[in-house]
């Protein structure tokens, strides 16, 4: 993956820390919490990672998944645009192993909001037991 191009595509200036965070998210097998990222990237402190994630969120480079055992988790967004997310999808949280899974091949349901409401983002978390824990 060309991380420099990815950051440029989202109007994010390339720095060593931003590159490390993007690589850590891209290499993960699911969404990561701030503390998981901190353990994965031992060369950046928590506040540096958080600032990078905040910028990535503002530029639509990460999805923020709320819920689960560690609260907020982050995953790299496959959007090609810094204006909006093109790849919104639901997630599954296993209540047994506490892992969050991306359900990439599923679409979020269409929700018709009352007049005057302007959506900015959408999050769908399904909770239950994953196939590995359901043995």
mmCIF file of N, CA, C and O in Angstrom, residues 11-51:
data_model
loop_
_atom_site.group_PDB
_atom_site.id
_atom_site.type_symbol
_atom_site.label_atom_id
_atom_site.label_comp_id
_atom_site.label_asym_id
_atom_site.label_seq_id
_atom_site.Cartn_x
_atom_site.Cartn_y
_atom_site.Cartn_z
ATOM 1 N N UNK A 11 -5.574 14.805 2.053
ATOM 2 C CA UNK A 11 -5.057 16.137 2.389
ATOM 3 C C UNK A 11 -4.385 16.148 3.760
ATOM 4 O O UNK A 11 -4.574 17.083 4.548
ATOM 5 N N UNK A 12 -3.594 15.119 4.032
ATOM 6 C CA UNK A 12 -2.864 15.001 5.294
ATOM 7 C C UNK A 12 -1.373 15.046 4.980
ATOM 8 O O UNK A 12 -0.879 14.246 4.187
ATOM 9 N N UNK A 13 -0.677 15.989 5.621
ATOM 10 C CA UNK A 13 0.765 16.126 5.428
ATOM 11 C C UNK A 13 1.470 14.897 6.006
ATOM 12 O O UNK A 13 1.164 14.443 7.112
ATOM 13 N N UNK A 14 2.418 14.366 5.279
ATOM 14 C CA UNK A 14 3.146 13.174 5.703
ATOM 15 C C UNK A 14 4.125 13.512 6.821
ATOM 16 O O UNK A 14 4.923 14.428 6.696
ATOM 17 N N UNK A 15 4.011 12.782 7.933
ATOM 18 C CA UNK A 15 4.997 12.838 9.010
ATOM 19 C C UNK A 15 5.286 11.401 9.416
ATOM 20 O O UNK A 15 4.519 10.485 9.102
ATOM 21 N N UNK A 16 6.363 11.205 10.141
ATOM 22 C CA UNK A 16 6.732 9.851 10.584
ATOM 23 C C UNK A 16 5.636 9.252 11.466
ATOM 24 O O UNK A 16 5.283 8.072 11.317
ATOM 25 N N UNK A 17 5.086 10.032 12.388
ATOM 26 C CA UNK A 17 4.048 9.520 13.287
ATOM 27 C C UNK A 17 2.781 9.141 12.523
ATOM 28 O O UNK A 17 2.178 8.099 12.782
ATOM 29 N N UNK A 18 2.369 9.978 11.598
ATOM 30 C CA UNK A 18 1.161 9.690 10.813
ATOM 31 C C UNK A 18 1.347 8.436 9.973
ATOM 32 O O UNK A 18 0.437 7.624 9.842
ATOM 33 N N UNK A 19 2.544 8.275 9.444
ATOM 34 C CA UNK A 19 2.847 7.077 8.657
ATOM 35 C C UNK A 19 2.793 5.824 9.535
ATOM 36 O O UNK A 19 2.220 4.811 9.141
ATOM 37 N N UNK A 20 3.360 5.893 10.741
ATOM 38 C CA UNK A 20 3.329 4.756 11.662
ATOM 39 C C UNK A 20 1.909 4.370 12.061
ATOM 40 O O UNK A 20 1.556 3.187 12.107
ATOM 41 N N UNK A 21 1.067 5.360 12.334
ATOM 42 C CA UNK A 21 -0.315 5.088 12.733
ATOM 43 C C UNK A 21 -1.086 4.477 11.566
ATOM 44 O O UNK A 21 -1.816 3.494 11.735
ATOM 45 N N UNK A 22 -0.904 5.019 10.372
ATOM 46 C CA UNK A 22 -1.593 4.473 9.192
ATOM 47 C C UNK A 22 -1.169 3.029 8.938
ATOM 48 O O UNK A 22 -2.006 2.161 8.673
ATOM 49 N N UNK A 23 0.119 2.741 9.055
ATOM 50 C CA UNK A 23 0.616 1.379 8.845
ATOM 51 C C UNK A 23 0.088 0.423 9.908
ATOM 52 O O UNK A 23 -0.266 -0.720 9.609
ATOM 53 N N UNK A 24 0.037 0.876 11.150
ATOM 54 C CA UNK A 24 -0.472 0.022 12.237
ATOM 55 C C UNK A 24 -1.940 -0.311 12.015
ATOM 56 O O UNK A 24 -2.360 -1.460 12.198
ATOM 57 N N UNK A 25 -2.724 0.665 11.609
ATOM 58 C CA UNK A 25 -4.137 0.422 11.340
ATOM 59 C C UNK A 25 -4.320 -0.498 10.135
ATOM 60 O O UNK A 25 -5.163 -1.395 10.154
ATOM 61 N N UNK A 26 -3.529 -0.281 9.093
ATOM 62 C CA UNK A 26 -3.646 -1.098 7.880
ATOM 63 C C UNK A 26 -3.239 -2.547 8.151
ATOM 64 O O UNK A 26 -3.797 -3.475 7.568
ATOM 65 N N UNK A 27 -2.291 -2.758 9.050
ATOM 66 C CA UNK A 27 -1.809 -4.098 9.338
ATOM 67 C C UNK A 27 -2.621 -4.861 10.357
ATOM 68 O O UNK A 27 -2.376 -6.046 10.602
ATOM 69 N N UNK A 28 -3.606 -4.217 10.949
ATOM 70 C CA UNK A 28 -4.419 -4.863 11.983
ATOM 71 C C UNK A 28 -5.471 -5.764 11.348
ATOM 72 O O UNK A 28 -5.922 -5.518 10.229
ATOM 73 N N UNK A 29 -5.861 -6.788 12.085
ATOM 74 C CA UNK A 29 -6.897 -7.690 11.569
ATOM 75 C C UNK A 29 -8.293 -7.267 11.998
ATOM 76 O O UNK A 29 -9.249 -8.009 11.815
ATOM 77 N N UNK A 30 -8.415 -6.089 12.548
ATOM 78 C CA UNK A 30 -9.705 -5.536 12.955
ATOM 79 C C UNK A 30 -9.486 -4.161 13.554
ATOM 80 O O UNK A 30 -8.346 -3.694 13.667
ATOM 81 N N UNK A 31 -10.555 -3.495 13.952
ATOM 82 C CA UNK A 31 -10.433 -2.173 14.562
ATOM 83 C C UNK A 31 -9.610 -2.228 15.849
ATOM 84 O O UNK A 31 -9.643 -3.224 16.571
ATOM 85 N N UNK A 32 -8.867 -1.160 16.129
ATOM 86 C CA UNK A 32 -8.006 -1.089 17.302
ATOM 87 C C UNK A 32 -8.406 0.074 18.201
ATOM 88 O O UNK A 32 -8.769 1.147 17.716
ATOM 89 N N UNK A 33 -8.295 -0.131 19.495
ATOM 90 C CA UNK A 33 -8.519 0.946 20.453
ATOM 91 C C UNK A 33 -7.244 1.776 20.559
ATOM 92 O O UNK A 33 -6.170 1.375 20.089
ATOM 93 N N UNK A 34 -7.341 2.913 21.222
ATOM 94 C CA UNK A 34 -6.176 3.769 21.419
ATOM 95 C C UNK A 34 -5.100 3.021 22.205
ATOM 96 O O UNK A 34 -3.925 3.072 21.860
ATOM 97 N N UNK A 35 -5.481 2.287 23.232
ATOM 98 C CA UNK A 35 -4.490 1.553 24.027
ATOM 99 C C UNK A 35 -3.859 0.415 23.226
ATOM 100 O O UNK A 35 -2.669 0.130 23.369
ATOM 101 N N UNK A 36 -4.636 -0.227 22.347
ATOM 102 C CA UNK A 36 -4.063 -1.263 21.485
ATOM 103 C C UNK A 36 -3.056 -0.659 20.512
ATOM 104 O O UNK A 36 -1.991 -1.238 20.263
ATOM 105 N N UNK A 37 -3.378 0.507 19.958
ATOM 106 C CA UNK A 37 -2.440 1.197 19.071
ATOM 107 C C UNK A 37 -1.182 1.608 19.828
ATOM 108 O O UNK A 37 -0.072 1.492 19.303
ATOM 109 N N UNK A 38 -1.347 2.067 21.047
ATOM 110 C CA UNK A 38 -0.196 2.474 21.849
ATOM 111 C C UNK A 38 0.735 1.287 22.101
ATOM 112 O O UNK A 38 1.954 1.416 22.040
ATOM 113 N N UNK A 39 0.165 0.104 22.373
ATOM 114 C CA UNK A 39 0.986 -1.097 22.577
ATOM 115 C C UNK A 39 1.661 -1.537 21.276
ATOM 116 O O UNK A 39 2.769 -2.053 21.281
ATOM 117 N N UNK A 40 0.991 -1.307 20.163
ATOM 118 C CA UNK A 40 1.519 -1.703 18.850
ATOM 119 C C UNK A 40 2.613 -0.749 18.373
ATOM 120 O O UNK A 40 3.571 -1.159 17.733
ATOM 121 N N UNK A 41 2.447 0.530 18.676
ATOM 122 C CA UNK A 41 3.409 1.572 18.256
ATOM 123 C C UNK A 41 4.070 2.103 19.517
ATOM 124 O O UNK A 41 3.593 3.045 20.116
ATOM 125 N N UNK A 42 5.135 1.537 19.889
ATOM 126 C CA UNK A 42 5.758 1.900 21.166
ATOM 127 C C UNK A 42 6.624 3.157 21.080
ATOM 128 O O UNK A 42 7.130 3.633 22.087
ATOM 129 N N UNK A 43 6.773 3.721 19.881
ATOM 130 C CA UNK A 43 7.623 4.903 19.716
ATOM 131 C C UNK A 43 6.841 6.212 19.768
ATOM 132 O O UNK A 43 7.448 7.278 19.697
ATOM 133 N N UNK A 44 5.526 6.138 19.880
ATOM 134 C CA UNK A 44 4.695 7.347 19.958
ATOM 135 C C UNK A 44 3.861 7.265 21.228
ATOM 136 O O UNK A 44 3.284 6.213 21.529
ATOM 137 N N UNK A 45 3.774 8.369 21.978
ATOM 138 C CA UNK A 45 2.953 8.345 23.189
ATOM 139 C C UNK A 45 1.472 8.445 22.838
ATOM 140 O O UNK A 45 1.092 8.741 21.700
ATOM 141 N N UNK A 46 0.643 8.183 23.834
ATOM 142 C CA UNK A 46 -0.810 8.135 23.637
ATOM 143 C C UNK A 46 -1.362 9.442 23.070
ATOM 144 O O UNK A 46 -2.215 9.427 22.192
ATOM 145 N N UNK A 47 -0.859 10.588 23.547
ATOM 146 C CA UNK A 47 -1.390 11.871 23.066
ATOM 147 C C UNK A 47 -1.025 12.094 21.600
ATOM 148 O O UNK A 47 -1.824 12.634 20.832
ATOM 149 N N UNK A 48 0.151 11.664 21.179
ATOM 150 C CA UNK A 48 0.544 11.788 19.774
ATOM 151 C C UNK A 48 -0.317 10.920 18.871
ATOM 152 O O UNK A 48 -0.719 11.336 17.779
ATOM 153 N N UNK A 49 -0.596 9.700 19.336
ATOM 154 C CA UNK A 49 -1.466 8.806 18.566
ATOM 155 C C UNK A 49 -2.868 9.385 18.486
ATOM 156 O O UNK A 49 -3.493 9.395 17.428
ATOM 157 N N UNK A 50 -3.365 9.908 19.617
ATOM 158 C CA UNK A 50 -4.712 10.474 19.644
ATOM 159 C C UNK A 50 -4.830 11.671 18.705
ATOM 160 O O UNK A 50 -5.816 11.803 17.977
ATOM 161 N N UNK A 51 -3.829 12.550 18.699
ATOM 162 C CA UNK A 51 -3.858 13.713 17.789
ATOM 163 C C UNK A 51 -3.887 13.252 16.333
ATOM 164 O O UNK A 51 -4.618 13.806 15.511
#
